[in-house]
Short mmCIF file of C-alpha atoms and ligand atoms in Angstrom, two decimals:
data_model
loop_
_atom_site.label_atom_id
_atom_site.label_comp_id
_atom_site.label_asym_id
_atom_site.label_seq_id
_atom_site.Cartn_x
_atom_site.Cartn_y
_atom_site.Cartn_z
CA MET A 198 93.27 69.84 139.72
CA ASN A 199 96.06 69.91 138.15
CA LYS A 200 94.68 70.04 134.38
CA LEU A 201 93.76 71.85 131.33
CA ARG A 202 90.71 70.98 129.12
CA ALA A 203 91.59 71.21 125.85
CA ALA A 204 91.06 74.90 123.34
CA ALA A 205 88.62 74.76 120.62
CA PRO A 206 89.45 72.04 118.02
CA LEU A 207 89.56 74.83 114.68
CA LEU A 208 92.48 76.76 117.42
CA GLU A 209 94.95 73.66 117.12
CA GLN A 210 96.01 75.33 113.43
CA LEU A 211 96.08 78.58 114.01
CA VAL A 212 99.08 80.58 114.55
CA PRO A 213 98.59 84.22 116.48
CA TYR A 214 99.02 87.81 114.41
CA ASP A 215 102.91 88.83 114.43
CA PRO A 216 103.49 91.89 112.90
CA LYS A 217 107.40 90.66 113.75
CA TYR A 218 107.98 94.66 115.04
CA LEU A 219 112.12 94.77 116.48
CA PRO A 220 113.75 97.75 118.00
CA ALA A 221 114.92 99.48 114.78
CA ASP A 222 116.24 103.22 113.63
CA ALA A 223 114.16 102.79 110.95
CA TYR A 224 111.09 101.34 111.07
CA LEU A 225 109.64 100.54 107.60
CA SER A 226 108.38 96.84 108.03
CA ALA A 227 104.57 97.85 108.54
CA ASN A 228 103.76 100.10 106.34
CA GLU A 229 102.54 103.46 108.80
CA ASN A 230 102.64 107.01 108.17
CA ALA A 231 106.80 107.63 108.85
CA TYR A 232 105.17 111.17 110.76
CA ASN A 233 103.58 111.70 114.25
CA PRO A 234 101.01 113.77 113.87
CA GLU A 235 102.04 117.06 115.32
CA GLY A 236 101.78 120.99 115.50
CA ALA A 237 98.37 122.69 115.95
CA LEU A 238 97.01 118.68 114.50
CA ARG A 239 98.48 117.45 117.80
CA GLU A 240 96.91 120.45 119.80
CA ALA A 241 93.26 119.98 119.12
CA ILE A 242 93.90 116.63 119.90
CA ALA A 243 94.53 117.34 122.67
CA GLN A 244 92.10 119.65 123.16
CA ALA A 245 89.49 116.75 122.46
CA ILE A 246 91.03 114.48 124.67
CA ALA A 247 90.61 116.85 127.82
CA LYS A 248 86.42 116.22 127.03
CA VAL A 249 85.90 113.04 126.72
CA SER A 250 84.06 111.81 129.97
CA LEU A 251 86.32 108.75 130.55
CA ASN A 252 83.77 107.47 133.71
CA ARG A 253 81.13 107.05 130.43
CA TYR A 254 80.96 104.56 128.45
CA PRO A 255 81.61 105.38 124.84
CA ASP A 256 78.67 105.96 121.87
CA PRO A 257 78.12 102.28 120.39
CA LEU A 258 78.57 103.08 117.17
CA ALA A 259 80.49 106.48 117.15
CA ASN A 260 78.04 108.24 115.88
CA GLY A 261 79.81 111.56 116.61
CA LEU A 262 82.85 110.20 113.40
CA ARG A 263 80.28 108.45 112.00
CA GLU A 264 78.77 111.60 110.63
CA ARG A 265 81.59 113.21 110.25
CA ILE A 266 83.05 109.86 107.98
CA ALA A 267 79.90 110.35 106.08
CA GLN A 268 79.18 113.88 105.31
CA ALA A 269 83.15 113.80 103.98
CA TYR A 270 81.98 110.70 101.16
CA ASP A 271 78.82 112.18 100.96
CA LEU A 272 76.26 109.52 102.82
CA GLU A 273 73.98 108.98 105.45
CA LYS A 274 75.83 107.61 108.05
CA ASP A 275 73.60 104.30 108.39
CA TRP A 276 76.09 103.45 105.39
CA VAL A 277 79.42 103.77 107.89
CA LEU A 278 80.70 101.45 111.13
CA VAL A 279 83.18 102.19 112.70
CA GLY A 280 85.71 99.22 114.21
CA ASN A 281 88.42 99.58 116.24
CA GLY A 282 90.75 99.36 113.30
CA GLY A 283 90.23 97.85 109.93
CA ASP A 284 91.46 94.32 111.68
CA GLU A 285 87.87 94.02 113.56
CA LEU A 286 85.69 94.83 110.78
CA LEU A 287 87.31 92.18 108.73
CA PHE A 288 87.16 90.25 111.88
CA ASN A 289 83.25 90.87 111.82
CA LEU A 290 82.68 90.16 107.91
CA ALA A 291 84.14 87.01 108.87
CA LEU A 292 81.16 86.35 111.26
CA ALA A 293 78.46 87.47 109.71
CA TRP A 294 79.05 86.55 106.28
CA GLY A 295 81.53 83.53 107.08
CA GLY A 296 81.19 80.38 109.25
CA PRO A 297 80.28 76.85 109.19
CA GLY A 298 79.06 75.25 105.88
CA ARG A 299 80.20 78.90 104.31
CA ALA A 300 82.69 79.84 102.07
CA PHE A 301 85.71 82.68 101.18
CA LEU A 302 87.10 82.85 98.34
CA ASN A 303 90.56 84.91 98.50
CA PHE A 304 93.57 86.11 96.20
CA PRO A 305 97.19 85.35 98.07
CA PRO A 306 99.49 86.11 98.38
CA THR A 307 97.69 88.84 99.74
CA PHE A 308 97.29 90.69 103.67
CA SER A 309 97.46 87.27 105.84
CA SER A 310 94.63 88.85 108.97
CA TYR A 311 91.39 87.39 105.66
CA GLU A 312 92.72 83.96 105.63
CA ALA A 313 92.84 84.05 109.70
CA ASN A 314 89.99 85.55 110.73
CA ALA A 315 88.03 82.26 107.98
CA LEU A 316 90.37 80.38 110.13
CA LEU A 317 89.02 81.31 113.43
CA THR A 318 85.13 81.69 112.48
CA GLY A 319 85.13 78.34 111.26
CA THR A 320 84.80 79.28 106.95
CA THR A 321 85.97 77.59 104.41
CA VAL A 322 89.01 79.36 102.65
CA ILE A 323 89.00 78.66 98.66
CA GLU A 324 91.99 80.09 97.12
CA VAL A 325 92.57 81.54 94.13
CA PRO A 326 96.40 82.58 93.85
CA ARG A 327 97.50 85.61 91.44
CA LYS A 328 99.50 85.41 89.15
CA ALA A 329 103.70 86.01 88.52
CA ASP A 330 102.82 89.18 88.18
CA TRP A 331 100.47 89.89 91.17
CA SER A 332 97.70 90.32 88.94
CA ILE A 333 94.09 88.48 90.12
CA ASP A 334 93.59 85.54 88.07
CA GLU A 335 90.20 86.60 86.87
CA GLU A 336 88.85 84.14 85.02
CA ALA A 337 89.42 82.11 87.55
CA ALA A 338 87.84 83.82 90.02
CA LEU A 339 84.98 84.78 88.32
CA ALA A 340 83.94 81.15 87.57
CA ILE A 341 83.73 80.03 91.25
CA ALA A 342 82.23 83.27 92.63
CA ALA A 343 79.79 82.39 89.80
CA SER A 344 79.37 79.07 90.64
CA GLY A 345 77.53 80.18 93.87
CA ASP A 346 79.60 78.35 96.33
CA VAL A 347 81.24 81.07 97.93
CA ASP A 348 79.78 83.55 100.89
CA PHE A 349 82.48 86.27 101.15
CA ILE A 350 85.04 87.57 98.85
CA VAL A 351 88.11 90.33 99.99
CA VAL A 352 89.61 92.02 97.23
CA THR A 353 92.64 94.10 98.29
CA SER A 354 93.59 97.68 96.44
CA PRO A 355 95.87 98.26 96.23
CA ASN A 356 97.17 94.47 96.87
CA ASN A 357 99.13 94.21 100.09
CA PRO A 358 102.40 93.08 99.42
CA THR A 359 102.08 93.06 96.56
CA GLY A 360 100.79 97.00 95.49
CA ALA A 361 99.33 97.15 92.65
CA CYS A 362 94.84 98.18 92.31
CA ALA A 363 92.52 95.51 91.13
CA PRO A 364 91.69 97.17 87.88
CA ASP A 365 87.61 98.07 87.60
CA SER A 366 86.55 95.85 85.35
CA PHE A 367 87.29 93.04 87.15
CA LEU A 368 85.91 94.21 90.07
CA ARG A 369 82.98 95.43 88.03
CA ARG A 370 82.46 91.81 86.27
CA LEU A 371 82.82 90.23 90.10
CA LEU A 372 80.11 92.42 91.56
CA GLU A 373 77.53 91.13 88.45
CA ALA A 374 78.49 87.95 88.53
CA THR A 375 77.43 86.63 92.08
CA ASP A 376 75.03 88.32 95.66
CA ALA A 377 78.36 87.06 97.19
CA LEU A 378 79.51 90.00 99.77
CA ILE A 379 82.97 91.24 98.23
CA LEU A 380 84.90 93.96 100.56
CA VAL A 381 87.09 95.74 98.73
CA ASP A 382 90.20 96.35 101.36
CA GLU A 383 91.11 100.51 100.62
CA ALA A 384 93.28 100.72 103.39
CA TYR A 385 95.86 101.64 101.13
CA ALA A 386 93.74 103.80 98.45
CA GLU A 387 95.06 107.68 99.22
CA PHE A 388 98.25 106.74 97.99
CA ALA A 389 96.69 105.05 95.01
CA GLU A 390 94.21 108.15 94.72
CA HIS A 391 91.70 106.05 93.45
CA SER A 392 89.03 103.95 95.12
CA LEU A 393 85.35 102.69 94.14
CA VAL A 394 83.39 104.60 96.82
CA ASP A 395 81.23 105.74 94.11
CA TRP A 396 80.49 102.59 93.30
CA LEU A 397 78.55 102.27 96.31
CA PRO A 398 75.15 102.81 95.54
CA GLU A 399 74.25 100.71 92.70
CA HIS A 400 76.09 98.02 94.50
CA LYS A 401 74.30 96.21 97.66
CA ASN A 402 76.80 93.87 97.29
CA LEU A 403 79.81 96.07 97.82
CA VAL A 404 81.92 97.01 100.78
CA ILE A 405 84.42 98.97 101.19
CA LEU A 406 86.95 99.77 104.28
CA ARG A 407 89.10 101.68 105.18
CA THR A 408 91.49 102.79 107.71
CA PHE A 409 93.34 106.37 109.98
CA SER A 410 96.39 103.57 110.14
CA LYS A 411 98.13 104.92 107.18
CA ALA A 412 97.48 107.78 105.88
CA TYR A 413 95.96 109.38 108.58
CA GLY A 414 98.97 108.24 110.57
CA LEU A 415 96.47 107.16 113.52
CA ALA A 416 97.73 103.54 113.57
CA GLY A 417 98.31 103.71 117.42
CA VAL A 418 94.93 105.10 117.84
CA ARG A 419 93.35 102.05 115.90
CA LEU A 420 89.95 103.73 114.17
CA GLY A 421 88.86 102.40 110.02
CA TYR A 422 85.92 102.13 108.79
CA VAL A 423 83.66 100.10 106.94
CA LEU A 424 81.31 101.57 103.70
CA ALA A 425 78.40 99.48 102.80
CA HIS A 426 74.30 99.50 101.96
CA PRO A 427 73.04 100.45 105.06
CA GLU A 428 71.65 96.20 105.20
CA VAL A 429 74.44 95.23 105.76
CA ILE A 430 75.62 97.38 108.18
CA THR A 431 72.93 96.31 110.26
CA GLU A 432 74.71 92.83 110.03
CA LEU A 433 78.18 94.08 110.63
CA VAL A 434 76.15 95.49 113.74
CA LYS A 435 74.89 92.60 115.49
CA VAL A 436 78.25 90.40 115.40
CA ARG A 437 80.57 93.32 116.59
CA GLN A 438 82.01 94.16 120.26
CA PRO A 439 79.26 97.05 121.92
CA TYR A 440 82.08 98.98 123.06
CA SER A 441 85.38 98.13 120.79
CA VAL A 442 85.89 101.85 119.35
CA ASP A 443 86.70 103.82 123.22
CA SER A 444 86.05 107.55 123.49
CA VAL A 445 89.13 108.82 123.18
CA SER A 446 90.18 106.63 119.36
CA GLN A 447 86.44 108.17 118.57
CA ALA A 448 87.23 112.15 119.85
CA ILE A 449 90.78 111.48 118.07
CA GLY A 450 88.89 110.00 114.67
CA GLU A 451 86.50 113.02 114.69
CA VAL A 452 89.72 116.30 115.14
CA ILE A 453 91.59 114.14 112.29
CA MET A 454 88.28 113.91 109.79
CA ASP A 455 87.77 117.61 110.42
CA HIS A 456 91.10 117.88 109.21
CA ARG A 457 91.40 115.79 106.72
CA GLU A 458 92.33 118.74 103.95
CA GLU A 459 95.72 118.45 105.63
CA PHE A 460 97.23 115.59 104.64
CA ALA A 461 96.88 115.25 101.39
CA PRO A 462 100.99 116.60 101.20
CA ARG A 463 102.18 114.69 103.05
CA ILE A 464 100.05 112.12 100.62
CA ALA A 465 102.00 113.42 97.71
CA GLN A 466 104.85 113.24 99.49
CA THR A 467 104.61 109.48 99.99
CA ILE A 468 103.65 109.13 96.25
CA ALA A 469 106.47 110.65 95.37
CA GLU A 470 108.99 109.38 98.01
CA ARG A 471 107.68 105.93 96.77
CA GLU A 472 108.63 106.99 92.86
CA THR A 473 111.98 107.97 94.03
CA MET A 474 112.87 104.42 95.77
CA ALA A 475 111.36 102.55 92.96
CA GLN A 476 113.43 104.02 90.21
CA ALA A 477 116.53 103.57 92.51
CA LEU A 478 115.81 100.25 93.24
CA SER A 479 114.69 98.88 89.65
CA ALA A 480 118.57 99.89 89.10
CA LEU A 481 120.19 97.95 91.75
CA ALA A 482 121.38 94.78 89.62
CA GLY A 483 119.63 91.44 90.88
CA VAL A 484 116.08 93.70 92.03
CA THR A 485 113.27 93.30 90.75
CA VAL A 486 110.82 95.87 92.09
CA TYR A 487 106.73 95.92 91.64
CA PRO A 488 104.89 99.05 90.12
CA SER A 489 102.68 100.41 93.44
CA GLU A 490 99.90 102.37 94.34
CA ALA A 491 100.91 102.14 97.95
CA ASN A 492 103.05 103.40 100.27
CA TYR A 493 105.05 100.38 100.49
CA LEU A 494 107.42 98.65 97.46
CA LEU A 495 107.51 94.90 98.11
CA ILE A 496 111.09 93.97 95.95
CA SER A 497 112.35 90.17 95.64
CA VAL A 498 116.56 90.49 96.17
CA PRO A 499 118.46 87.95 96.00
CA GLN A 500 119.93 85.82 98.52
CA ALA A 501 116.53 88.23 100.53
CA ALA A 502 117.24 86.39 104.32
CA GLN A 503 120.83 87.25 104.44
CA ALA A 504 119.66 90.55 102.86
CA TRP A 505 116.39 91.02 105.27
CA GLU A 506 120.28 90.82 108.22
CA TYR A 507 121.70 93.18 106.57
CA LEU A 508 119.66 95.80 106.59
CA TYR A 509 118.34 94.81 110.56
CA GLU A 510 122.22 94.53 111.33
CA GLN A 511 121.73 98.43 110.30
CA GLY A 512 119.15 99.27 111.84
CA ILE A 513 116.49 99.18 109.46
CA LEU A 514 113.69 97.11 109.35
CA VAL A 515 111.88 96.34 106.38
CA ARG A 516 109.24 93.19 106.33
CA ASP A 517 110.95 89.20 105.35
CA PHE A 518 108.57 87.26 103.00
CA SER A 519 111.85 84.97 102.30
CA SER A 520 110.15 82.38 103.14
CA ALA A 521 106.15 82.87 103.23
CA PRO A 522 104.06 80.90 100.80
CA TYR A 523 103.73 82.65 97.48
CA LEU A 524 106.59 85.80 98.33
CA GLU A 525 109.55 83.23 98.61
CA GLY A 526 112.54 85.50 97.97
CA HIS A 527 111.33 88.76 98.36
CA LEU A 528 110.92 92.10 101.07
CA ARG A 529 108.45 94.55 101.40
CA VAL A 530 109.26 98.25 103.01
CA SER A 531 107.56 100.81 104.09
CA VAL A 532 108.16 104.07 102.60
CA GLY A 533 109.56 106.43 105.39
CA THR A 534 111.39 109.60 105.92
CA PRO A 535 113.72 110.34 102.52
CA GLU A 536 116.43 109.90 105.21
CA GLU A 537 114.76 106.89 106.05
CA ASN A 538 115.15 105.89 102.23
CA GLN A 539 117.85 106.93 101.26
CA ARG A 540 119.38 104.68 104.41
CA PHE A 541 117.65 101.76 103.12
CA LEU A 542 118.86 102.71 99.65
CA LYS A 543 122.22 102.69 100.65
CA ALA A 544 122.22 99.36 103.00
CA LEU A 545 120.61 98.03 100.23
CA GLU A 546 123.21 98.74 97.92
CA GLU A 547 126.06 98.22 100.18
CA PHE A 548 124.75 94.58 100.59
CA LEU A 549 124.18 93.97 97.55
CA ASP A 550 127.48 94.85 96.78
CA THR A 551 129.21 92.16 99.25
CA LEU A 552 127.25 89.29 97.27
CA PRO A 553 129.99 87.29 94.60
CA VAL A 554 129.03 88.63 90.93
CA GLN A 555 127.08 86.72 89.13
CA GLU A 556 128.25 85.19 86.16
CA GLY A 557 126.19 85.88 83.17
N1 PMP B 748 93.54 95.91 105.53
C1 PMP B 748 94.97 95.79 105.40
C2 PMP B 748 95.90 95.38 103.64
C3 PMP B 748 96.36 95.88 105.64
O1 PMP B 748 97.76 96.68 105.14
C4 PMP B 748 96.20 96.58 106.90
C5 PMP B 748 96.86 96.63 107.83
N2 PMP B 748 97.95 96.16 108.60
C6 PMP B 748 95.43 96.64 107.36
C7 PMP B 748 93.34 96.00 106.46
C8 PMP B 748 94.41 96.98 108.58
O2 PMP B 748 94.45 98.40 109.51
P1 PMP B 748 94.26 98.38 110.80
O3 PMP B 748 93.42 97.53 111.91
O4 PMP B 748 95.27 98.88 111.66
O5 PMP B 748 93.38 99.80 110.73
#
């Protein structure tokens, strides 16, 4: 039989996630950490991996790692759930709080996975687009949240790709306006030096998402976690794949937690580099740079698609949003090593020099 029954109808409108990774000299497109764990830390990781029983299934809930994470935040371990990257936990959220007949409130432009997960789970997406300065339209968001027709909400803080944190005053009002589950995606919170973790005990509908992929340099390992009231964790546990976090990743995560403090200087360096880059970019004619509290900067550039091409020809890969909804004319550049950042700035300046001088 040479026939194939069609896949589920909801897949028709779905496009697989594409990180748009291309070979380059300077990878400034995925908001990764520019530094691979090295030296004594790498040694400790190697030793921990050597002890893993590869023939045994992993602990489904990664209790060793969970315990360390809980301790770091002064919480009990049943407030923590580890996942195969933050990505898996975001999907679990849509499975557990979404589904047919349920609704998700999104604030585009933001991380595209939220909407994709909603579509994949048959969840209705309600959008409140951000304002021209990329801030959330607070009154519109609060009105929809208070209507009671929303089951879950994701607020990305700092927001990817626009860079700023959501104001505490808004988050407090939102948490109080609704019983919908509100996930605050803090994937980049270390670079903002700001977090809502302390709010957890007073808000049962608050979930915080964190990742090892950014500040802790483990994007290749796939480890993220949520912090939330145990009642929320219990529901998320029901939908997760039992062995999604493999033993090697768990072992690496434990080492990273034990060495967590050592990352502070790199985080500080990234923040300082971000500010240096923002200043240099704001001095370029025609370029707008938005304030960022993360490890990337969103910029608006004349001829953004051509600028992306030019940068890529120079070996520099940045994220092209030049034709993305809400983000036309924009590029996002991750903070890399100081050398990579300088190289990016120089190439962008060269590109701008090739443009005809604007009359004005
Ligand atoms: N949230 C945001 C806002 C992100 O940008 C990312 C990664 N790009 C994630 C979550 C997921 O990260 P990971 O799966 O690597 O933990």
